[in-house]
Amino acid sequence: DIQMTQSPSSLSAAVGDRVTITCRASQGIRTYLNWYQQKPGKAPKLLIYAASSLQSGVPSRFGGSGSGADFTLTISTLQPEDFATYYCQQTYTISPITFGQGTRLEIK
Amino acid sequence: QVQLQESGPGLVKPSETLSLTCTVSGGSINNYYWNWIRQPPGKGLEWIGYIYYSGSTSYNPSLKSRVIISVDTSKNQFSLKLSSVTAADTAVYYCARKVVSPYYFMDVWGKGTTVTVSS
């Protein structure tokens, strides 16, 4: 299985801050990397697919980059509604699809 | 737009079989991969498996011996059966659509349904 490791596991930031979350794969996955946002009691929401493509309707302050084994999700200017948990997901292998352990973004 | 809705019992007894259905509305079940994902309380996301509309399946090896996913295209539904459940199977279960061309990602999710395994 491909292991996905996110860092940090939790993060405190203020509205207006720039935030970066990192995801590392245990082997190269080209750009088969997606990012999801999950708020408490809600389903995950797709933000970024193919490492850097912004899903329709997602604000442009969200950005993704990387290829191979190292990836980042950047939120350029934090908004109050961005406080949530973020997950990376690899879809390079048909099975199993694996997720990172999540990064909880909290208000400072 | 496409919406997904999970349904099924919220309480299952240990050793019994968990059965859930996901109904696809606002679009066709054809030409996509349909997934089940679960999230134990306070934990992360675990992919369970998927079914293609044609019926081909793939399961997480960690659950493969206990999982069956099936599809009913006439009803625009797909289903999950997880046998011999234990307390460790207590989770929120989500269904999700996976796009596969040219990249693979889950763009539509159901709201999730909570399943508790307890006697």
Coordinates of C-alpha atoms in Angstrom, one line a residue:
Chain A
D1 CA 0.0 0.0 0.0
I2 CA 1.1 3.6 -0.6
Q3 CA 1.3 5.5 2.7
M4 CA 0.4 9.1 2.7
T5 CA 1.9 11.3 5.4
Q6 CA 0.6 14.8 6.1
S7 CA 2.3 17.5 8.1
P8 CA 1.6 19.1 10.3
S9 CA -1.2 17.0 11.9
S10 CA -2.6 20.2 13.3
L11 CA -2.1 23.9 12.7
S12 CA -3.2 27.1 14.3
A13 CA -3.5 30.2 12.1
A14 CA -5.3 33.5 12.0
V15 CA -7.7 34.9 9.4
G16 CA -5.6 36.5 6.6
D17 CA -2.6 34.1 7.1
R18 CA -1.0 32.1 4.4
V19 CA -1.0 28.4 5.2
T20 CA 0.8 25.5 3.7
I21 CA 0.1 21.8 4.3
T22 CA 2.4 19.1 3.1
C23 CA 1.6 15.6 1.9
R24 CA 4.3 12.9 1.2
A25 CA 3.7 9.6 -0.5
S26 CA 5.8 6.5 0.3
Q27 CA 6.5 6.1 -3.4
G28 CA 6.1 8.2 -6.5
I29 CA 2.5 8.8 -7.5
R30 CA 3.1 11.2 -10.4
T31 CA 0.3 13.8 -10.0
Y32 CA -2.4 11.4 -8.9
L33 CA -3.0 13.4 -5.7
N34 CA -6.2 15.1 -4.6
W35 CA -7.0 17.4 -1.7
Y36 CA -10.3 17.4 0.3
Q37 CA -11.7 19.7 3.0
Q38 CA -13.9 18.3 5.7
K39 CA -15.9 20.3 8.2
P40 CA -17.3 18.7 11.4
G41 CA -20.3 16.5 10.6
K42 CA -20.0 17.0 6.9
A43 CA -18.7 14.9 4.0
P44 CA -15.3 15.7 2.5
K45 CA -15.3 18.2 -0.3
L46 CA -13.0 18.1 -3.3
L47 CA -10.7 21.1 -3.5
I48 CA -7.8 20.1 -5.8
Y49 CA -7.4 17.2 -8.2
A50 CA -4.4 16.0 -10.1
A51 CA -2.1 17.8 -7.7
S52 CA -2.8 21.3 -9.0
S53 CA -6.2 21.6 -10.7
L54 CA -8.8 23.6 -8.9
Q55 CA -12.2 22.0 -8.7
S56 CA -15.0 24.0 -10.1
G57 CA -16.5 26.4 -7.6
V58 CA -13.5 26.3 -5.2
P59 CA -12.1 29.7 -4.4
S60 CA -8.8 30.6 -6.0
R61 CA -7.1 31.2 -2.7
F62 CA -6.7 27.4 -2.6
G63 CA -3.7 26.1 -4.6
G64 CA -1.9 22.8 -5.0
S65 CA 1.5 21.8 -6.3
G66 CA 3.9 19.0 -6.4
S67 CA 4.6 15.8 -8.3
G68 CA 6.3 12.4 -7.6
A69 CA 6.1 12.0 -3.8
D70 CA 5.9 15.5 -2.4
F71 CA 2.9 17.8 -2.5
T72 CA 1.6 20.9 -0.9
L73 CA -1.8 22.6 -0.4
T74 CA -1.6 26.3 0.1
I75 CA -4.3 28.7 1.3
S76 CA -3.2 32.1 0.3
T77 CA -5.3 34.2 2.6
L78 CA -7.2 32.3 5.3
Q79 CA -10.9 33.0 5.6
P80 CA -13.1 32.1 8.6
E81 CA -14.8 29.3 6.6
D82 CA -11.5 27.6 5.8
F83 CA -11.0 26.3 9.3
A84 CA -11.5 22.6 8.8
T85 CA -9.6 19.3 8.4
Y86 CA -7.8 18.7 5.2
Y87 CA -6.9 15.3 3.7
C88 CA -4.7 14.3 0.8
Q89 CA -5.6 11.2 -1.2
Q90 CA -3.6 9.2 -3.8
T91 CA -5.3 7.5 -6.7
Y92 CA -2.2 6.3 -8.4
T93 CA -3.0 2.7 -7.4
I94 CA -6.3 1.2 -8.2
S95 CA -6.4 -0.5 -4.8
P96 CA -6.1 0.5 -2.2
I97 CA -6.8 4.2 -2.6
T98 CA -5.3 5.8 0.5
F99 CA -5.7 9.0 2.4
G100 CA -3.4 11.0 4.6
Q101 CA -4.2 11.1 8.3
G102 CA -5.5 14.7 8.0
T103 CA -4.4 18.1 9.0
R104 CA -6.7 20.0 11.4
L105 CA -6.6 23.7 10.8
E106 CA -7.7 25.7 13.8
I107 CA -8.2 29.4 14.6
K108 CA -5.4 31.1 16.4
Chain B
Q1 CA -26.6 18.2 -10.3
V2 CA -25.8 14.7 -9.2
Q3 CA -26.6 13.9 -5.6
L4 CA -25.9 10.8 -3.6
Q5 CA -27.9 9.5 -0.6
E6 CA -26.9 6.7 1.7
S7 CA -29.5 4.6 3.4
G8 CA -29.6 1.6 5.7
P9 CA -29.8 0.5 9.4
G10 CA -28.0 2.7 11.9
L11 CA -27.4 -0.1 14.3
V12 CA -26.0 -3.5 13.5
K13 CA -25.2 -6.4 15.9
P14 CA -21.8 -7.8 16.2
S15 CA -21.1 -10.7 13.8
E16 CA -24.0 -9.7 11.6
T17 CA -23.9 -8.1 8.1
L18 CA -23.9 -4.3 7.6
S19 CA -26.0 -3.4 4.5
L20 CA -26.1 0.1 3.0
T21 CA -27.5 1.5 -0.3
C22 CA -26.5 4.6 -2.1
T23 CA -29.0 6.2 -4.4
V24 CA -27.8 8.4 -7.3
S25 CA -30.1 11.2 -8.3
G26 CA -29.8 14.0 -10.9
G27 CA -27.6 11.9 -13.2
S28 CA -26.8 8.5 -14.5
I29 CA -24.9 5.8 -12.8
N30 CA -23.3 4.9 -16.1
N31 CA -19.7 5.6 -16.9
Y32 CA -18.4 6.3 -13.4
Y33 CA -16.8 4.4 -10.6
W34 CA -18.9 4.3 -7.4
N35 CA -17.1 4.2 -4.1
W36 CA -17.7 3.5 -0.4
I37 CA -15.5 5.2 2.2
R38 CA -15.8 5.1 5.9
Q39 CA -14.6 7.3 8.9
P40 CA -14.5 5.9 12.4
P41 CA -15.4 8.4 15.1
G42 CA -12.6 11.0 15.5
K43 CA -10.5 9.3 12.9
G44 CA -9.5 9.6 9.2
L45 CA -10.9 8.3 6.0
E46 CA -10.7 4.7 4.8
W47 CA -11.5 3.6 1.3
I48 CA -13.6 0.4 1.3
G49 CA -13.9 -0.3 -2.4
Y50 CA -15.6 0.7 -5.7
I51 CA -17.9 -0.7 -8.4
Y52 CA -18.0 0.3 -12.0
Y53 CA -21.4 0.7 -13.5
S54 CA -20.7 -2.5 -15.6
G55 CA -20.2 -4.5 -12.4
S56 CA -16.5 -4.8 -12.0
T57 CA -15.2 -4.2 -8.5
S58 CA -12.1 -3.5 -6.5
Y59 CA -11.8 -3.7 -2.7
N60 CA -9.4 -2.6 0.0
P61 CA -7.3 -5.7 0.7
S62 CA -7.8 -5.0 4.4
L63 CA -11.5 -5.6 4.1
K64 CA -11.7 -7.7 1.0
S65 CA -12.7 -11.0 2.7
R66 CA -15.8 -9.3 4.2
V67 CA -17.0 -6.8 1.5
I68 CA -19.3 -7.1 -1.4
I69 CA -20.3 -4.1 -3.5
S70 CA -23.1 -4.4 -6.0
V71 CA -24.9 -2.2 -8.5
D72 CA -28.5 -1.9 -9.8
T73 CA -28.4 0.3 -12.8
S74 CA -32.2 0.1 -13.3
K75 CA -32.6 1.8 -9.9
N76 CA -29.5 4.0 -10.1
Q77 CA -28.3 2.5 -6.9
F78 CA -25.2 0.7 -5.6
S79 CA -24.9 -1.2 -2.3
L80 CA -22.4 -2.3 0.3
K81 CA -22.4 -5.4 2.4
L82 CA -19.9 -5.9 5.1
S83 CA -20.1 -9.2 6.9
S84 CA -19.0 -10.3 10.4
V85 CA -18.9 -6.8 11.8
T86 CA -17.3 -5.8 15.1
A87 CA -17.2 -2.6 17.0
A88 CA -14.2 -1.6 14.9
D89 CA -16.6 -1.2 12.0
T90 CA -18.5 1.6 13.7
A91 CA -18.2 4.6 11.5
V92 CA -19.8 7.1 9.2
Y93 CA -20.1 5.5 5.8
Y94 CA -19.9 7.7 2.7
C95 CA -20.7 6.9 -0.9
A96 CA -18.8 8.9 -3.5
R97 CA -18.5 9.1 -7.3
K98 CA -15.1 8.7 -8.8
V99 CA -14.2 10.4 -12.1
V100 CA -11.6 8.5 -14.0
S101 CA -10.6 10.4 -17.1
P102 CA -7.9 11.4 -17.3
Y103 CA -7.3 11.7 -13.5
Y104 CA -9.0 9.9 -10.7
F105 CA -10.8 11.9 -8.0
M106 CA -14.0 11.8 -6.0
D107 CA -16.1 14.8 -6.9
V108 CA -19.5 14.0 -5.5
W109 CA -20.1 12.6 -2.0
G110 CA -23.2 11.6 -0.1
K111 CA -23.8 13.2 3.3
G112 CA -22.8 10.0 5.1
T113 CA -24.7 7.7 7.4
T114 CA -23.6 6.6 10.8
V115 CA -23.5 2.9 11.6
T116 CA -23.0 1.7 15.1
V117 CA -22.1 -1.9 15.8
S118 CA -23.4 -2.9 19.2
S119 CA -25.5 -5.6 20.8

